[in-house]
PDB file of N, CA and C in Angstrom:
ATOM      1  N   UNK A  30      -5.301  14.510  -6.849  1.00 71.00           N
ATOM      2  CA  UNK A  30      -4.394  13.509  -7.386  1.00 71.00           C
ATOM      3  C   UNK A  30      -5.013  12.143  -7.106  1.00 71.00           C
ATOM      4  N   UNK A  31      -5.119  11.327  -8.143  1.00 79.00           N
ATOM      5  CA  UNK A  31      -5.680   9.992  -7.938  1.00 79.00           C
ATOM      6  C   UNK A  31      -4.613   9.045  -7.379  1.00 79.00           C
ATOM      7  N   UNK A  32      -5.054   7.915  -6.864  1.00 77.00           N
ATOM      8  CA  UNK A  32      -4.156   6.970  -6.189  1.00 77.00           C
ATOM      9  C   UNK A  32      -3.070   6.439  -7.116  1.00 77.00           C
ATOM     10  N   UNK A  33      -3.415   6.178  -8.367  1.00 84.00           N
ATOM     11  CA  UNK A  33      -2.422   5.652  -9.318  1.00 84.00           C
ATOM     12  C   UNK A  33      -1.328   6.679  -9.583  1.00 84.00           C
ATOM     13  N   UNK A  34      -1.724   7.929  -9.767  1.00 85.00           N
ATOM     14  CA  UNK A  34      -0.750   8.990 -10.017  1.00 85.00           C
ATOM     15  C   UNK A  34       0.129   9.201  -8.783  1.00 85.00           C
ATOM     16  N   UNK A  35      -0.479   9.161  -7.603  1.00 83.00           N
ATOM     17  CA  UNK A  35       0.298   9.324  -6.380  1.00 83.00           C
ATOM     18  C   UNK A  35       1.294   8.180  -6.212  1.00 83.00           C
ATOM     19  N   UNK A  36       0.890   6.962  -6.531  1.00 87.00           N
ATOM     20  CA  UNK A  36       1.801   5.813  -6.439  1.00 87.00           C
ATOM     21  C   UNK A  36       3.009   5.996  -7.342  1.00 87.00           C
ATOM     22  N   UNK A  37       2.783   6.488  -8.551  1.00 91.00           N
ATOM     23  CA  UNK A  37       3.894   6.737  -9.470  1.00 91.00           C
ATOM     24  C   UNK A  37       4.790   7.845  -8.932  1.00 91.00           C
ATOM     25  N   UNK A  38       4.187   8.891  -8.385  1.00 91.00           N
ATOM     26  CA  UNK A  38       4.967   9.986  -7.800  1.00 91.00           C
ATOM     27  C   UNK A  38       5.839   9.473  -6.652  1.00 91.00           C
ATOM     28  N   UNK A  39       5.292   8.589  -5.839  1.00 92.00           N
ATOM     29  CA  UNK A  39       6.046   8.041  -4.708  1.00 92.00           C
ATOM     30  C   UNK A  39       7.209   7.184  -5.204  1.00 92.00           C
ATOM     31  N   UNK A  40       6.993   6.399  -6.241  1.00 93.00           N
ATOM     32  CA  UNK A  40       8.094   5.612  -6.820  1.00 93.00           C
ATOM     33  C   UNK A  40       9.171   6.537  -7.379  1.00 93.00           C
ATOM     34  N   UNK A  41       8.764   7.648  -7.963  1.00 96.00           N
ATOM     35  CA  UNK A  41       9.727   8.641  -8.449  1.00 96.00           C
ATOM     36  C   UNK A  41      10.517   9.237  -7.284  1.00 96.00           C
ATOM     37  N   UNK A  42       9.847   9.473  -6.164  1.00 96.00           N
ATOM     38  CA  UNK A  42      10.523   9.980  -4.967  1.00 96.00           C
ATOM     39  C   UNK A  42      11.579   8.980  -4.512  1.00 96.00           C
ATOM     40  N   UNK A  43      11.221   7.713  -4.454  1.00 96.00           N
ATOM     41  CA  UNK A  43      12.174   6.671  -4.043  1.00 96.00           C
ATOM     42  C   UNK A  43      13.394   6.697  -4.963  1.00 96.00           C
ATOM     43  N   UNK A  44      13.173   6.792  -6.254  1.00 96.00           N
ATOM     44  CA  UNK A  44      14.283   6.805  -7.219  1.00 96.00           C
ATOM     45  C   UNK A  44      15.167   8.034  -7.031  1.00 96.00           C
ATOM     46  N   UNK A  45      14.564   9.199  -6.838  1.00 96.00           N
ATOM     47  CA  UNK A  45      15.357  10.429  -6.668  1.00 96.00           C
ATOM     48  C   UNK A  45      16.153  10.404  -5.369  1.00 96.00           C
ATOM     49  N   UNK A  46      15.520   9.959  -4.297  1.00 96.00           N
ATOM     50  CA  UNK A  46      16.222   9.908  -3.011  1.00 96.00           C
ATOM     51  C   UNK A  46      17.368   8.905  -3.085  1.00 96.00           C
ATOM     52  N   UNK A  47      17.121   7.748  -3.675  1.00 95.00           N
ATOM     53  CA  UNK A  47      18.188   6.749  -3.800  1.00 95.00           C
ATOM     54  C   UNK A  47      19.329   7.278  -4.672  1.00 95.00           C
ATOM     55  N   UNK A  48      19.021   8.038  -5.699  1.00 95.00           N
ATOM     56  CA  UNK A  48      20.072   8.623  -6.546  1.00 95.00           C
ATOM     57  C   UNK A  48      20.935   9.602  -5.748  1.00 95.00           C
ATOM     58  N   UNK A  49      20.330  10.322  -4.814  1.00 94.00           N
ATOM     59  CA  UNK A  49      21.077  11.270  -3.989  1.00 94.00           C
ATOM     60  C   UNK A  49      21.845  10.582  -2.867  1.00 94.00           C
ATOM     61  N   UNK A  50      21.355   9.417  -2.434  1.00 94.00           N
ATOM     62  CA  UNK A  50      21.970   8.665  -1.341  1.00 94.00           C
ATOM     63  C   UNK A  50      22.189   7.224  -1.787  1.00 94.00           C
ATOM     64  N   UNK A  51      23.141   6.997  -2.701  1.00 93.00           N
ATOM     65  CA  UNK A  51      23.332   5.652  -3.249  1.00 93.00           C
ATOM     66  C   UNK A  51      23.818   4.629  -2.222  1.00 93.00           C
ATOM     67  N   UNK A  52      24.352   5.082  -1.092  1.00 92.00           N
ATOM     68  CA  UNK A  52      24.800   4.149  -0.058  1.00 92.00           C
ATOM     69  C   UNK A  52      23.633   3.561   0.737  1.00 92.00           C
ATOM     70  N   UNK A  53      22.463   4.152   0.586  1.00 93.00           N
ATOM     71  CA  UNK A  53      21.265   3.647   1.261  1.00 93.00           C
ATOM     72  C   UNK A  53      20.539   2.745   0.271  1.00 93.00           C
ATOM     73  N   UNK A  54      20.221   1.539   0.696  1.00 94.00           N
ATOM     74  CA  UNK A  54      19.582   0.589  -0.219  1.00 94.00           C
ATOM     75  C   UNK A  54      18.203   1.094  -0.650  1.00 94.00           C
ATOM     76  N   UNK A  55      17.792   0.723  -1.859  1.00 94.00           N
ATOM     77  CA  UNK A  55      16.454   1.130  -2.312  1.00 94.00           C
ATOM     78  C   UNK A  55      15.355   0.657  -1.361  1.00 94.00           C
ATOM     79  N   UNK A  56      15.548  -0.510  -0.749  1.00 96.00           N
ATOM     80  CA  UNK A  56      14.553  -1.013   0.200  1.00 96.00           C
ATOM     81  C   UNK A  56      14.456  -0.107   1.426  1.00 96.00           C
ATOM     82  N   UNK A  57      15.605   0.338   1.930  1.00 96.00           N
ATOM     83  CA  UNK A  57      15.600   1.236   3.088  1.00 96.00           C
ATOM     84  C   UNK A  57      14.969   2.577   2.732  1.00 96.00           C
ATOM     85  N   UNK A  58      15.281   3.078   1.546  1.00 96.00           N
ATOM     86  CA  UNK A  58      14.664   4.331   1.099  1.00 96.00           C
ATOM     87  C   UNK A  58      13.154   4.152   1.015  1.00 96.00           C
ATOM     88  N   UNK A  59      12.719   3.061   0.409  1.00 95.00           N
ATOM     89  CA  UNK A  59      11.283   2.802   0.255  1.00 95.00           C
ATOM     90  C   UNK A  59      10.599   2.712   1.625  1.00 95.00           C
ATOM     91  N   UNK A  60      11.247   2.064   2.600  1.00 96.00           N
ATOM     92  CA  UNK A  60      10.675   1.962   3.946  1.00 96.00           C
ATOM     93  C   UNK A  60      10.529   3.338   4.585  1.00 96.00           C
ATOM     94  N   UNK A  61      11.551   4.174   4.429  1.00 96.00           N
ATOM     95  CA  UNK A  61      11.477   5.517   4.998  1.00 96.00           C
ATOM     96  C   UNK A  61      10.398   6.343   4.304  1.00 96.00           C
ATOM     97  N   UNK A  62      10.292   6.182   2.992  1.00 96.00           N
ATOM     98  CA  UNK A  62       9.258   6.898   2.244  1.00 96.00           C
ATOM     99  C   UNK A  62       7.876   6.438   2.704  1.00 96.00           C
ATOM    100  N   UNK A  63       7.692   5.148   2.860  1.00 94.00           N
ATOM    101  CA  UNK A  63       6.383   4.630   3.313  1.00 94.00           C
ATOM    102  C   UNK A  63       6.050   5.118   4.714  1.00 94.00           C
ATOM    103  N   UNK A  64       7.041   5.146   5.595  1.00 96.00           N
ATOM    104  CA  UNK A  64       6.807   5.635   6.956  1.00 96.00           C
ATOM    105  C   UNK A  64       6.382   7.098   6.930  1.00 96.00           C
ATOM    106  N   UNK A  65       7.076   7.882   6.146  1.00 96.00           N
ATOM    107  CA  UNK A  65       6.732   9.305   6.043  1.00 96.00           C
ATOM    108  C   UNK A  65       5.381   9.480   5.368  1.00 96.00           C
ATOM    109  N   UNK A  66       5.094   8.670   4.387  1.00 93.00           N
ATOM    110  CA  UNK A  66       3.802   8.723   3.702  1.00 93.00           C
ATOM    111  C   UNK A  66       2.671   8.446   4.690  1.00 93.00           C
ATOM    112  N   UNK A  67       2.907   7.541   5.623  1.00 93.00           N
ATOM    113  CA  UNK A  67       1.908   7.243   6.640  1.00 93.00           C
ATOM    114  C   UNK A  67       1.584   8.434   7.521  1.00 93.00           C
ATOM    115  N   UNK A  68       2.547   9.309   7.704  1.00 94.00           N
ATOM    116  CA  UNK A  68       2.316  10.509   8.510  1.00 94.00           C
ATOM    117  C   UNK A  68       1.364  11.481   7.816  1.00 94.00           C
ATOM    118  N   UNK A  69       1.203  11.316   6.525  1.00 92.00           N
ATOM    119  CA  UNK A  69       0.330  12.202   5.744  1.00 92.00           C
ATOM    120  C   UNK A  69      -0.940  11.488   5.304  1.00 92.00           C
ATOM    121  N   UNK A  70      -1.240  10.370   5.939  1.00 88.00           N
ATOM    122  CA  UNK A  70      -2.380   9.557   5.537  1.00 88.00           C
ATOM    123  C   UNK A  70      -3.719  10.253   5.632  1.00 88.00           C
ATOM    124  N   UNK A  71      -3.832  11.211   6.541  1.00 92.00           N
ATOM    125  CA  UNK A  71      -5.111  11.891   6.701  1.00 92.00           C
ATOM    126  C   UNK A  71      -5.182  13.224   5.957  1.00 92.00           C
ATOM    127  N   UNK A  72      -4.197  13.494   5.111  1.00 90.00           N
ATOM    128  CA  UNK A  72      -4.201  14.747   4.346  1.00 90.00           C
ATOM    129  C   UNK A  72      -5.366  14.752   3.363  1.00 90.00           C
ATOM    130  N   UNK A  73      -6.142  15.819   3.386  1.00 91.00           N
ATOM    131  CA  UNK A  73      -7.273  15.905   2.460  1.00 91.00           C
ATOM    132  C   UNK A  73      -6.828  16.382   1.088  1.00 91.00           C
ATOM    133  N   UNK A  74      -5.799  17.206   1.051  1.00 89.00           N
ATOM    134  CA  UNK A  74      -5.218  17.642  -0.220  1.00 89.00           C
ATOM    135  C   UNK A  74      -3.956  16.822  -0.419  1.00 89.00           C
ATOM    136  N   UNK A  75      -3.941  15.977  -1.430  1.00 87.00           N
ATOM    137  CA  UNK A  75      -2.857  15.018  -1.635  1.00 87.00           C
ATOM    138  C   UNK A  75      -1.801  15.505  -2.632  1.00 87.00           C
ATOM    139  N   UNK A  76      -2.049  16.616  -3.303  1.00 90.00           N
ATOM    140  CA  UNK A  76      -1.165  17.060  -4.382  1.00 90.00           C
ATOM    141  C   UNK A  76       0.280  17.253  -3.939  1.00 90.00           C
ATOM    142  N   UNK A  77       0.485  17.726  -2.722  1.00 92.00           N
ATOM    143  CA  UNK A  77       1.837  18.043  -2.275  1.00 92.00           C
ATOM    144  C   UNK A  77       2.458  16.958  -1.399  1.00 92.00           C
ATOM    145  N   UNK A  78       1.735  15.891  -1.157  1.00 93.00           N
ATOM    146  CA  UNK A  78       2.242  14.827  -0.284  1.00 93.00           C
ATOM    147  C   UNK A  78       3.566  14.254  -0.793  1.00 93.00           C
ATOM    148  N   UNK A  79       3.707  13.917  -2.085  1.00 94.00           N
ATOM    149  CA  UNK A  79       5.005  13.389  -2.534  1.00 94.00           C
ATOM    150  C   UNK A  79       6.170  14.353  -2.292  1.00 94.00           C
ATOM    151  N   UNK A  80       5.944  15.639  -2.479  1.00 95.00           N
ATOM    152  CA  UNK A  80       6.999  16.633  -2.253  1.00 95.00           C
ATOM    153  C   UNK A  80       7.347  16.698  -0.769  1.00 95.00           C
ATOM    154  N   UNK A  81       6.333  16.718   0.080  1.00 96.00           N
ATOM    155  CA  UNK A  81       6.574  16.752   1.521  1.00 96.00           C
ATOM    156  C   UNK A  81       7.317  15.506   1.990  1.00 96.00           C
ATOM    157  N   UNK A  82       6.930  14.362   1.468  1.00 96.00           N
ATOM    158  CA  UNK A  82       7.582  13.101   1.814  1.00 96.00           C
ATOM    159  C   UNK A  82       9.044  13.135   1.379  1.00 96.00           C
ATOM    160  N   UNK A  83       9.297  13.561   0.153  1.00 96.00           N
ATOM    161  CA  UNK A  83      10.673  13.612  -0.354  1.00 96.00           C
ATOM    162  C   UNK A  83      11.544  14.506   0.517  1.00 96.00           C
ATOM    163  N   UNK A  84      11.061  15.687   0.845  1.00 97.00           N
ATOM    164  CA  UNK A  84      11.847  16.612   1.664  1.00 97.00           C
ATOM    165  C   UNK A  84      12.123  16.032   3.049  1.00 97.00           C
ATOM    166  N   UNK A  85      11.131  15.422   3.655  1.00 97.00           N
ATOM    167  CA  UNK A  85      11.316  14.858   4.992  1.00 97.00           C
ATOM    168  C   UNK A  85      12.325  13.711   4.988  1.00 97.00           C
ATOM    169  N   UNK A  86      12.235  12.834   4.009  1.00 97.00           N
ATOM    170  CA  UNK A  86      13.164  11.698   3.929  1.00 97.00           C
ATOM    171  C   UNK A  86      14.578  12.194   3.650  1.00 97.00           C
ATOM    172  N   UNK A  87      14.712  13.160   2.752  1.00 95.00           N
ATOM    173  CA  UNK A  87      16.045  13.707   2.455  1.00 95.00           C
ATOM    174  C   UNK A  87      16.638  14.361   3.704  1.00 95.00           C
ATOM    175  N   UNK A  88      15.821  15.103   4.458  1.00 95.00           N
ATOM    176  CA  UNK A  88      16.306  15.722   5.690  1.00 95.00           C
ATOM    177  C   UNK A  88      16.775  14.663   6.682  1.00 95.00           C
ATOM    178  N   UNK A  89      16.013  13.592   6.815  1.00 94.00           N
ATOM    179  CA  UNK A  89      16.380  12.507   7.725  1.00 94.00           C
ATOM    180  C   UNK A  89      17.695  11.864   7.304  1.00 94.00           C
ATOM    181  N   UNK A  90      17.837  11.592   6.016  1.00 94.00           N
ATOM    182  CA  UNK A  90      19.063  10.948   5.531  1.00 94.00           C
ATOM    183  C   UNK A  90      20.259  11.885   5.643  1.00 94.00           C
ATOM    184  N   UNK A  91      20.065  13.163   5.380  1.00 92.00           N
ATOM    185  CA  UNK A  91      21.165  14.120   5.539  1.00 92.00           C
ATOM    186  C   UNK A  91      21.623  14.170   6.992  1.00 92.00           C
ATOM    187  N   UNK A  92      20.676  14.168   7.908  1.00 90.00           N
ATOM    188  CA  UNK A  92      21.005  14.247   9.332  1.00 90.00           C
ATOM    189  C   UNK A  92      21.765  13.009   9.806  1.00 90.00           C
ATOM    190  N   UNK A  93      21.478  11.870   9.193  1.00 88.00           N
ATOM    191  CA  UNK A  93      22.143  10.638   9.619  1.00 88.00           C
ATOM    192  C   UNK A  93      23.397  10.327   8.811  1.00 88.00           C
ATOM    193  N   UNK A  94      23.657  11.105   7.765  1.00 75.00           N
ATOM    194  CA  UNK A  94      24.840  10.867   6.927  1.00 75.00           C
ATOM    195  C   UNK A  94      26.098  11.256   7.693  1.00 75.00           C
ATOM    196  N   UNK A  95      27.128  10.541   7.426  1.00 64.00           N
ATOM    197  CA  UNK A  95      28.411  10.855   8.047  1.00 64.00           C
ATOM    198  C   UNK A  95      29.102  11.937   7.231  1.00 64.00           C
ATOM    199  N   UNK A  96      29.565  12.972   7.898  1.00 58.00           N
ATOM    200  CA  UNK A  96      30.249  14.041   7.163  1.00 58.00           C
ATOM    201  C   UNK A  96      31.634  13.583   6.714  1.00 58.00           C
ATOM    202  N   UNK A  97      31.773  13.288   5.456  1.00 57.00           N
ATOM    203  CA  UNK A  97      33.054  12.803   4.944  1.00 57.00           C
ATOM    204  C   UNK A  97      33.854  13.904   4.264  1.00 57.00           C
ATOM    205  N   UNK A  98      33.203  14.999   3.934  1.00 51.00           N
ATOM    206  CA  UNK A  98      33.893  16.059   3.212  1.00 51.00           C
ATOM    207  C   UNK A  98      34.355  17.196   4.120  1.00 51.00           C
ATOM    208  N   UNK A  99      34.197  17.033   5.420  1.00 48.00           N
ATOM    209  CA  UNK A  99      34.615  18.083   6.326  1.00 48.00           C
ATOM    210  C   UNK A  99      36.122  18.008   6.536  1.00 48.00           C
ATOM    211  N   UNK A 100      36.780  19.151   6.567  1.00 55.00           N
ATOM    212  CA  UNK A 100      38.228  19.133   6.808  1.00 55.00           C
ATOM    213  C   UNK A 100      38.517  18.675   8.235  1.00 55.00           C
ATOM    214  N   UNK A 101      39.611  17.966   8.374  1.00 57.00           N
ATOM    215  CA  UNK A 101      40.008  17.523   9.711  1.00 57.00           C
ATOM    216  C   UNK A 101      40.770  18.640  10.392  1.00 57.00           C
ATOM    217  N   UNK A 102      40.661  18.683  11.706  1.00 60.00           N
ATOM    218  CA  UNK A 102      41.361  19.716  12.458  1.00 60.00           C
ATOM    219  C   UNK A 102      42.824  19.326  12.616  1.00 60.00           C
ATOM    220  N   UNK A 103      43.691  20.305  12.434  1.00 57.00           N
ATOM    221  CA  UNK A 103      45.123  20.067  12.624  1.00 57.00           C
ATOM    222  C   UNK A 103      45.437  20.153  14.111  1.00 57.00           C
ATOM    223  N   UNK A 104      46.351  19.320  14.573  1.00 51.00           N
ATOM    224  CA  UNK A 104      46.711  19.330  16.002  1.00 51.00           C
ATOM    225  C   UNK A 104      47.596  20.479  16.322  1.00 51.00           C
TER     226      UNK A 104
END
């Protein structure tokens, strides 16, 4: 994967993650994506880096999301 194609893939990742987590600003999503991308900086095979980055960022955001759809316990 060339650098230009990877850059477009990363922008697509930012858009998809932001669509799934609209309460998180696009800037915050982009920062998390860049941080995760840095963890894969030494990868020799780059084809799967955008997918790995997307999954890691989504996992992080899911873990930090507040559970709003959970039923409350009755007293």
